[in-house]
mmCIF file of C-alpha atoms in Angstrom:
data_model
loop_
_atom_site.group_PDB
_atom_site.id
_atom_site.type_symbol
_atom_site.label_atom_id
_atom_site.label_comp_id
_atom_site.label_asym_id
_atom_site.label_seq_id
_atom_site.Cartn_x
_atom_site.Cartn_y
_atom_site.Cartn_z
ATOM 1 C CA MET A 1 77.861 38.690 -33.155
ATOM 2 C CA SER A 2 81.426 37.688 -34.009
ATOM 3 C CA ALA A 3 83.682 36.317 -31.297
ATOM 4 C CA LEU A 4 87.182 37.828 -31.437
ATOM 5 C CA VAL A 5 89.955 36.642 -29.124
ATOM 6 C CA THR A 6 92.434 39.276 -27.956
ATOM 7 C CA GLY A 7 96.089 38.685 -27.145
ATOM 8 C CA ASP A 8 95.124 38.344 -23.474
ATOM 9 C CA ALA A 9 92.724 35.498 -24.349
ATOM 10 C CA VAL A 10 89.701 37.745 -23.757
ATOM 11 C CA VAL A 11 86.734 36.990 -25.992
ATOM 12 C CA LEU A 12 85.127 40.068 -27.552
ATOM 13 C CA GLU A 13 81.687 39.961 -29.093
ATOM 14 C CA LEU A 14 81.605 42.442 -31.979
ATOM 15 C CA GLN A 15 78.949 42.854 -34.628
ATOM 16 C CA PRO A 16 80.435 42.798 -38.148
ATOM 17 C CA ALA A 17 79.145 45.510 -40.449
ATOM 18 C CA LYS A 18 76.638 44.471 -43.100
ATOM 19 C CA LEU A 19 77.205 45.065 -46.790
ATOM 20 C CA PRO A 20 74.598 47.884 -47.147
ATOM 21 C CA SER A 21 76.135 49.978 -44.357
ATOM 22 C CA ARG A 22 79.642 49.366 -45.670
ATOM 23 C CA ALA A 23 78.562 50.299 -49.203
ATOM 24 C CA LEU A 24 76.992 53.512 -47.935
ATOM 25 C CA ALA A 25 80.189 54.385 -46.064
ATOM 26 C CA VAL A 26 82.261 53.750 -49.208
ATOM 27 C CA VAL A 27 79.942 55.949 -51.278
ATOM 28 C CA ILE A 28 80.346 58.804 -48.788
ATOM 29 C CA ASP A 29 84.115 58.387 -48.728
ATOM 30 C CA LEU A 30 84.329 58.254 -52.530
ATOM 31 C CA ALA A 31 82.169 61.353 -52.879
ATOM 32 C CA VAL A 32 84.456 63.285 -50.527
ATOM 33 C CA VAL A 33 87.667 61.953 -52.081
ATOM 34 C CA TRP A 34 86.586 62.513 -55.692
ATOM 35 C CA THR A 35 85.442 66.032 -54.884
ATOM 36 C CA ALA A 36 88.833 66.792 -53.372
ATOM 37 C CA TYR A 37 90.581 65.126 -56.316
ATOM 38 C CA ILE A 38 88.670 67.190 -58.888
ATOM 39 C CA LEU A 39 89.335 70.455 -57.052
ATOM 40 C CA VAL A 40 93.034 69.652 -56.658
ATOM 41 C CA SER A 41 93.291 68.573 -60.322
ATOM 42 C CA ILE A 42 91.726 71.815 -61.502
ATOM 43 C CA GLY A 43 94.090 73.848 -59.379
ATOM 44 C CA LEU A 44 97.129 71.917 -60.560
ATOM 45 C CA ALA A 45 96.009 72.145 -64.196
ATOM 46 C CA LEU A 46 95.955 75.907 -63.916
ATOM 47 C CA ALA A 47 99.293 75.978 -62.109
ATOM 48 C CA THR A 48 101.078 73.626 -64.540
ATOM 49 C CA ALA A 49 99.714 75.058 -67.794
ATOM 50 C CA SER A 50 103.199 76.142 -68.850
ATOM 51 C CA LEU A 51 104.778 72.695 -68.308
ATOM 52 C CA ASP A 52 105.326 70.117 -71.023
ATOM 53 C CA GLU A 53 103.134 67.053 -71.500
ATOM 54 C CA ALA A 54 105.394 64.637 -69.590
ATOM 55 C CA ALA A 55 105.498 66.881 -66.538
ATOM 56 C CA VAL A 56 101.732 67.296 -66.571
ATOM 57 C CA MET A 57 101.308 63.499 -66.744
ATOM 58 C CA ALA A 58 103.673 63.009 -63.811
ATOM 59 C CA VAL A 59 101.776 65.578 -61.751
ATOM 60 C CA SER A 60 98.466 63.900 -62.636
ATOM 61 C CA ILE A 61 99.711 60.465 -61.530
ATOM 62 C CA ALA A 62 101.101 61.882 -58.310
ATOM 63 C CA THR A 63 97.823 63.662 -57.611
ATOM 64 C CA PHE A 64 95.875 60.433 -58.204
ATOM 65 C CA LEU A 65 98.082 58.443 -55.833
ATOM 66 C CA LEU A 66 98.202 61.091 -53.126
ATOM 67 C CA VAL A 67 94.524 62.071 -53.098
ATOM 68 C CA LEU A 68 92.633 58.912 -54.084
ATOM 69 C CA VAL A 69 94.969 56.382 -52.442
ATOM 70 C CA GLY A 70 97.138 58.184 -49.907
ATOM 71 C CA ALA A 71 94.485 60.388 -48.319
ATOM 72 C CA PRO A 72 92.160 57.490 -47.262
ATOM 73 C CA ILE A 73 95.159 55.608 -45.860
ATOM 74 C CA ILE A 74 96.268 58.610 -43.807
ATOM 75 C CA VAL A 75 92.732 59.287 -42.558
ATOM 76 C CA GLU A 76 92.190 55.661 -41.454
ATOM 77 C CA THR A 77 95.594 55.602 -39.742
ATOM 78 C CA LEU A 78 95.123 58.844 -37.816
ATOM 79 C CA SER A 79 91.490 58.101 -36.912
ATOM 80 C CA HIS A 80 92.199 54.458 -35.964
ATOM 81 C CA GLY A 81 89.832 53.023 -38.574
ATOM 82 C CA ARG A 82 87.184 55.751 -38.780
ATOM 83 C CA SER A 83 86.898 57.441 -42.147
ATOM 84 C CA LEU A 84 84.240 60.077 -42.766
ATOM 85 C CA GLY A 85 81.854 57.536 -44.273
ATOM 86 C CA LYS A 86 82.420 55.007 -41.503
ATOM 87 C CA LEU A 87 82.011 57.690 -38.864
ATOM 88 C CA ALA A 88 78.681 58.715 -40.412
ATOM 89 C CA CYS A 89 77.462 55.096 -40.554
ATOM 90 C CA GLY A 90 78.747 54.120 -37.101
ATOM 91 C CA LEU A 91 81.419 51.735 -38.420
ATOM 92 C CA ARG A 92 85.055 51.178 -37.591
ATOM 93 C CA VAL A 93 87.959 49.108 -38.903
ATOM 94 C CA VAL A 94 89.648 46.950 -36.242
ATOM 95 C CA ARG A 95 92.266 44.220 -36.246
ATOM 96 C CA ASP A 96 91.340 40.560 -36.059
ATOM 97 C CA ASP A 97 92.002 40.669 -32.316
ATOM 98 C CA GLY A 98 89.737 43.702 -31.852
ATOM 99 C CA GLY A 99 92.529 46.260 -31.457
ATOM 100 C CA PRO A 100 92.925 49.531 -33.396
ATOM 101 C CA ILE A 101 94.557 49.357 -36.813
ATOM 102 C CA ARG A 102 97.946 50.859 -37.644
ATOM 103 C CA PHE A 103 99.566 52.283 -40.770
ATOM 104 C CA ARG A 104 100.428 48.905 -42.269
ATOM 105 C CA HIS A 105 96.827 47.712 -41.971
ATOM 106 C CA ALA A 106 95.510 50.863 -43.613
ATOM 107 C CA LEU A 107 98.207 50.652 -46.322
ATOM 108 C CA VAL A 108 97.263 47.101 -47.316
ATOM 109 C CA ARG A 109 93.543 47.917 -47.299
ATOM 110 C CA GLY A 110 94.068 51.047 -49.360
ATOM 111 C CA ALA A 111 96.415 49.437 -51.893
ATOM 112 C CA ILE A 112 94.120 46.488 -52.536
ATOM 113 C CA GLY A 113 91.115 48.807 -52.464
ATOM 114 C CA VAL A 114 92.390 50.481 -55.636
ATOM 115 C CA VAL A 115 91.707 47.242 -57.516
ATOM 116 C CA GLU A 116 88.686 46.130 -55.480
ATOM 117 C CA ILE A 117 86.801 49.412 -55.433
ATOM 118 C CA LEU A 118 88.217 51.980 -57.850
ATOM 119 C CA MET A 119 89.118 49.831 -60.873
ATOM 120 C CA THR A 120 86.166 47.425 -60.663
ATOM 121 C CA PHE A 121 83.596 49.958 -59.348
ATOM 122 C CA GLY A 122 83.254 47.947 -56.136
ATOM 123 C CA VAL A 123 82.071 44.722 -57.801
ATOM 124 C CA VAL A 124 84.975 42.611 -56.478
ATOM 125 C CA ALA A 125 84.571 44.064 -52.985
ATOM 126 C CA CYS A 126 80.826 43.313 -52.952
ATOM 127 C CA ILE A 127 81.330 39.717 -54.065
ATOM 128 C CA ALA A 128 84.073 39.151 -51.489
ATOM 129 C CA SER A 129 81.925 40.633 -48.701
ATOM 130 C CA LEU A 130 78.968 38.435 -49.624
ATOM 131 C CA VAL A 131 81.122 35.294 -49.677
ATOM 132 C CA SER A 132 82.930 36.043 -46.407
ATOM 133 C CA ALA A 133 81.259 34.888 -43.196
ATOM 134 C CA ARG A 134 82.159 38.181 -41.491
ATOM 135 C CA GLY A 135 81.625 40.430 -44.490
ATOM 136 C CA ARG A 136 85.325 41.037 -45.180
ATOM 137 C CA ARG A 137 86.626 42.135 -48.547
ATOM 138 C CA ILE A 138 89.960 40.969 -49.962
ATOM 139 C CA GLY A 139 91.781 43.952 -48.490
ATOM 140 C CA ASP A 140 90.524 43.030 -45.022
ATOM 141 C CA VAL A 141 91.663 39.435 -45.434
ATOM 142 C CA PHE A 142 95.221 40.398 -46.413
ATOM 143 C CA ALA A 143 95.430 43.186 -43.824
ATOM 144 C CA GLY A 144 93.966 41.077 -41.022
ATOM 145 C CA THR A 145 91.185 43.548 -40.308
ATOM 146 C CA LEU A 146 87.425 43.577 -39.831
ATOM 147 C CA VAL A 147 84.810 46.307 -40.172
ATOM 148 C CA VAL A 148 82.478 46.312 -37.152
ATOM 149 C CA ARG A 149 79.542 48.353 -35.951
ATOM 150 C CA GLU A 150 80.288 50.834 -33.188
ATOM 151 C CA ARG A 151 76.705 52.035 -32.717
ATOM 152 C CA VAL A 152 74.709 48.931 -31.880
ATOM 153 C CA PRO A 153 70.964 49.492 -31.285
ATOM 154 C CA ALA A 154 70.335 49.665 -27.564
ATOM 155 C CA THR A 155 68.368 46.789 -26.122
ATOM 156 C CA ARG A 156 66.560 46.654 -22.831
ATOM 157 C CA GLY A 157 68.874 45.168 -20.287
ATOM 158 C CA MET A 158 67.698 42.072 -18.452
ATOM 159 C CA ALA A 159 68.876 41.700 -14.886
ATOM 160 C CA VAL A 160 69.551 38.394 -13.211
ATOM 161 C CA PRO A 161 66.591 37.616 -10.920
ATOM 162 C CA PRO A 162 67.491 37.620 -7.222
ATOM 163 C CA PRO A 163 67.458 34.268 -5.441
ATOM 164 C CA PRO A 164 64.888 33.376 -2.774
ATOM 165 C CA PRO A 165 65.853 35.245 0.426
ATOM 166 C CA TRP A 166 66.229 32.028 2.413
ATOM 167 C CA LEU A 167 69.059 31.029 0.033
ATOM 168 C CA VAL A 168 70.919 34.343 0.256
ATOM 169 C CA GLY A 169 74.196 33.850 2.085
ATOM 170 C CA ARG A 170 73.931 30.033 2.165
ATOM 171 C CA PHE A 171 76.940 29.699 -0.181
ATOM 172 C CA SER A 172 79.289 32.208 1.429
ATOM 173 C CA GLU A 173 81.907 29.480 2.017
ATOM 174 C CA LEU A 174 81.714 28.079 -1.522
ATOM 175 C CA ASP A 175 84.949 28.127 -3.542
ATOM 176 C CA LEU A 176 84.165 29.864 -6.844
ATOM 177 C CA SER A 177 87.739 30.237 -8.100
ATOM 178 C CA GLY A 178 87.498 27.185 -10.347
ATOM 179 C CA VAL A 179 84.380 28.277 -12.240
ATOM 180 C CA PRO A 180 85.342 29.341 -15.793
ATOM 181 C CA ASP A 181 84.062 32.567 -17.306
ATOM 182 C CA ASP A 182 82.152 30.802 -20.073
ATOM 183 C CA LEU A 183 80.116 28.896 -17.480
ATOM 184 C CA TRP A 184 79.317 32.139 -15.635
ATOM 185 C CA LEU A 185 78.198 33.645 -18.930
ATOM 186 C CA ALA A 186 76.003 30.635 -19.725
ATOM 187 C CA ILE A 187 74.398 30.779 -16.271
ATOM 188 C CA ARG A 188 73.704 34.512 -16.543
ATOM 189 C CA GLN A 189 72.199 34.104 -19.997
ATOM 190 C CA TYR A 190 69.969 31.315 -18.742
ATOM 191 C CA LEU A 191 68.782 33.238 -15.677
ATOM 192 C CA THR A 192 67.929 36.337 -17.705
ATOM 193 C CA ARG A 193 65.993 34.356 -20.321
ATOM 194 C CA MET A 194 64.533 31.465 -18.358
ATOM 195 C CA ARG A 195 61.035 32.990 -18.330
ATOM 196 C CA GLN A 196 61.036 32.853 -22.138
ATOM 197 C CA LEU A 197 61.777 29.124 -22.294
ATOM 198 C CA ASP A 198 59.466 26.151 -22.264
ATOM 199 C CA PRO A 199 59.078 24.903 -18.652
ATOM 200 C CA ALA A 200 60.510 21.453 -19.376
ATOM 201 C CA VAL A 201 63.419 22.874 -21.372
ATOM 202 C CA SER A 202 64.135 25.445 -18.681
ATOM 203 C CA TRP A 203 64.178 22.809 -15.944
ATOM 204 C CA SER A 204 66.511 20.591 -17.983
ATOM 205 C CA MET A 205 68.923 23.437 -18.732
ATOM 206 C CA ALA A 206 68.994 24.492 -15.085
ATOM 207 C CA GLY A 207 69.819 20.930 -14.076
ATOM 208 C CA ARG A 208 72.718 20.688 -16.496
ATOM 209 C CA LEU A 209 74.129 24.067 -15.524
ATOM 210 C CA SER A 210 73.837 23.359 -11.813
ATOM 211 C CA GLY A 211 75.646 20.056 -12.346
ATOM 212 C CA ASP A 212 78.473 21.791 -14.203
ATOM 213 C CA LEU A 213 78.663 24.449 -11.503
ATOM 214 C CA ALA A 214 78.789 21.867 -8.727
ATOM 215 C CA ALA A 215 81.557 20.009 -10.556
ATOM 216 C CA CYS A 216 83.643 23.201 -10.807
ATOM 217 C CA THR A 217 83.150 24.190 -7.180
ATOM 218 C CA GLY A 218 83.793 20.700 -5.846
ATOM 219 C CA ALA A 219 80.653 20.806 -3.699
ATOM 220 C CA PRO A 220 77.377 19.151 -4.709
ATOM 221 C CA ALA A 221 74.247 21.216 -5.009
ATOM 222 C CA PRO A 222 72.113 21.058 -1.829
ATOM 223 C CA ALA A 223 69.448 18.395 -1.962
ATOM 224 C CA GLY A 224 65.952 19.750 -2.383
ATOM 225 C CA VAL A 225 67.042 23.157 -3.695
ATOM 226 C CA PRO A 226 65.621 23.805 -7.181
ATOM 227 C CA PRO A 227 68.397 24.101 -9.792
ATOM 228 C CA ALA A 228 67.368 27.565 -10.991
ATOM 229 C CA ALA A 229 67.251 28.919 -7.432
ATOM 230 C CA TYR A 230 70.647 27.334 -6.724
ATOM 231 C CA LEU A 231 72.161 29.023 -9.787
ATOM 232 C CA ALA A 232 70.693 32.392 -8.835
ATOM 233 C CA ALA A 233 71.981 32.085 -5.258
ATOM 234 C CA VAL A 234 75.522 31.265 -6.401
ATOM 235 C CA VAL A 235 75.530 34.130 -8.923
ATOM 236 C CA ASN A 236 74.273 36.445 -6.184
ATOM 237 C CA GLU A 237 77.129 35.278 -3.955
ATOM 238 C CA ARG A 238 79.687 36.015 -6.665
ATOM 239 C CA GLN A 239 78.227 39.475 -7.244
ATOM 240 C CA ALA A 240 78.387 40.150 -3.516
ATOM 241 C CA ARG A 241 82.056 39.167 -3.415
ATOM 242 C CA ASP A 242 82.835 41.363 -6.409
ATOM 243 C CA ALA A 243 81.041 44.272 -4.722
ATOM 244 C CA ARG A 244 83.064 43.824 -1.553
ATOM 245 C CA LYS A 245 86.290 43.776 -3.573
ATOM 246 C CA ALA A 246 85.308 46.894 -5.484
ATOM 247 C CA PHE A 247 83.912 48.965 -2.625
ATOM 248 C CA GLY A 248 85.850 47.574 0.313
ATOM 249 C CA ALA A 249 85.091 45.232 3.158
ATOM 250 C CA GLY A 250 82.721 47.750 4.729
ATOM 251 C CA HIS A 251 80.290 47.556 1.833
ATOM 252 C CA ARG A 252 77.066 45.833 2.894
ATOM 253 C CA THR A 253 75.420 43.458 0.458
ATOM 254 C CA PRO A 254 71.921 41.909 0.695
ATOM 255 C CA GLN A 255 73.261 38.795 2.396
ATOM 256 C CA ASP A 256 74.928 40.931 5.066
ATOM 257 C CA ARG A 257 71.516 42.017 6.371
ATOM 258 C CA THR A 258 70.030 40.177 9.301
ATOM 259 C CA PRO A 259 66.665 38.387 9.021
ATOM 260 C CA ASP A 260 65.070 41.165 11.067
ATOM 261 C CA GLU A 261 66.391 43.796 8.646
ATOM 262 C CA ARG A 262 65.078 41.836 5.652
ATOM 263 C CA THR A 263 61.683 41.487 7.308
ATOM 264 C CA GLN A 264 61.621 45.220 8.062
ATOM 265 C CA GLN A 265 62.469 45.969 4.420
ATOM 266 C CA ASP A 266 59.598 43.733 3.247
ATOM 267 C CA HIS A 267 57.158 45.564 5.537
ATOM 268 C CA THR A 268 58.458 48.930 4.304
ATOM 269 C CA GLN A 269 57.904 47.915 0.681
ATOM 270 C CA GLN A 270 54.357 46.779 1.496
ATOM 271 C CA ASP A 271 53.610 50.077 3.287
ATOM 272 C CA ARG A 272 54.831 52.044 0.277
ATOM 273 C CA ALA A 273 52.687 49.931 -2.025
ATOM 274 C CA ARG A 274 49.583 50.667 0.119
ATOM 275 C CA GLN A 275 50.353 54.387 0.074
ATOM 276 C CA ASP A 276 50.599 54.289 -3.719
ATOM 277 C CA GLY A 277 47.240 52.539 -3.949
ATOM 278 C CA ALA A 278 48.734 49.288 -5.239
ATOM 279 C CA THR A 279 47.979 45.836 -3.891
ATOM 280 C CA PRO A 280 51.016 44.654 -1.960
ATOM 281 C CA GLN A 281 52.421 41.256 -2.865
ATOM 282 C CA ARG A 282 51.992 38.538 -0.307
ATOM 283 C CA VAL A 283 55.373 37.562 1.092
ATOM 284 C CA ALA A 284 55.982 33.898 1.687
ATOM 285 C CA PRO A 285 57.968 32.566 4.641
ATOM 286 C CA GLY A 286 61.565 33.662 4.400
ATOM 287 C CA GLY A 287 60.701 36.684 2.305
ATOM 288 C CA ASP A 288 60.120 34.898 -1.017
ATOM 289 C CA VAL A 289 57.610 36.594 -3.281
ATOM 290 C CA PRO A 290 55.309 34.068 -4.971
ATOM 291 C CA GLY A 291 55.481 34.255 -8.726
ATOM 292 C CA ALA A 292 59.013 35.673 -8.796
ATOM 293 C CA TRP A 293 60.224 32.504 -10.516
ATOM 294 C CA GLU A 294 57.200 31.920 -12.686
ATOM 295 C CA GLY A 295 57.842 31.561 -16.378
ATOM 296 C CA ALA A 296 60.967 29.558 -17.035
ATOM 297 C CA GLY A 297 59.584 26.188 -16.196
ATOM 298 C CA VAL A 298 59.626 27.035 -12.500
ATOM 299 C CA THR A 299 56.952 28.364 -10.210
ATOM 300 C CA GLY A 300 57.344 29.601 -6.683
ATOM 301 C CA VAL A 301 61.083 29.145 -6.206
ATOM 302 C CA GLY A 302 61.901 26.765 -8.983
ATOM 303 C CA VAL A 303 59.779 23.616 -8.911
ATOM 304 C CA PRO A 304 58.789 22.388 -12.390
ATOM 305 C CA GLY A 305 55.537 24.028 -13.362
ATOM 306 C CA ALA A 306 54.141 20.829 -14.808
ATOM 307 C CA ALA A 307 54.605 18.997 -11.514
ATOM 308 C CA VAL A 308 53.094 21.535 -9.154
ATOM 309 C CA GLN A 309 49.584 22.914 -9.236
ATOM 310 C CA GLY A 310 49.033 26.314 -7.710
ATOM 311 C CA ALA A 311 52.671 26.753 -6.767
ATOM 312 C CA ALA A 312 52.256 30.515 -7.159
ATOM 313 C CA GLN A 313 49.949 30.505 -4.137
ATOM 314 C CA THR A 314 51.783 27.998 -1.919
ATOM 315 C CA PRO A 315 55.577 27.885 -1.744
ATOM 316 C CA PRO A 316 56.712 24.308 -2.485
ATOM 317 C CA ALA A 317 58.576 22.219 0.013
ATOM 318 C CA THR A 318 62.272 22.320 -0.764
ATOM 319 C CA GLY A 319 63.802 20.488 2.174
ATOM 320 C CA PHE A 320 65.179 23.733 3.618
ATOM 321 C CA ALA A 321 63.494 25.646 6.370
ATOM 322 C CA PRO A 322 63.493 29.425 5.891
ATOM 323 C CA PRO A 323 65.474 31.440 8.407
ATOM 324 C CA ALA A 324 63.636 32.322 11.588
#
């Protein structure tokens, strides 16, 4: 992924197009353009048969410039960076800041493309794309553009694991206005991938992130609360606030439910599991499901796996009593 910064200081993660896909798009475009050029040349040759040699040469040059150079420029301008070849390959030309290109960008790319692609049979463009870190040819460098992939293969989304129920709502008074977006992104990436990490590495990363988060909020992390569970609880609190802003103050989030309602929901889920013939999960005090935090160096609700034996069966002591 390539990080592009917009004029509003928003970081965009775009995937630059690889050389094979760009080459295929160019081949498609050239096939279409050359076919149109040959048909137009034949028609003009028949129409200008009575003209002298100088006039025929002038018409030929004008046809070359209009069809082979002007047509791609017009198509890229009107389609905002999507030629026929790029549309077929799922590519698009964008500015360095991620915005759509304009006529001047397409003009520079097309003018330099005559030398890069037409006169050198694409050799110069291939070399420039291989040398560039983002696969840009010389025309892209001078125009300030980048070819990116619009159709990125879909990946299975990974949701942030919910915090232990006895931590839900514990940080409702926490000031989150000073937490930068890059720290939120780092925390979300950690929480979604913590089960794939080595237990010791996961515990260390959670400690560093929780320390950075506590420094931004101005309030230390509660003693005895595992770092990963603390991060998940704070992220859950931010999501709840965003939901209330989006759907209004009347929108009820998980932390708005009373302990009795959460207990009733747990019993309902267990009854449904019995009806389906599945073995219901044993719910620990406070509603925590054992094993929900297994994998990323934490077991139970976030105690290092190397330090606790059988934490999946017995919730570890954290210094906080679950709500009654």
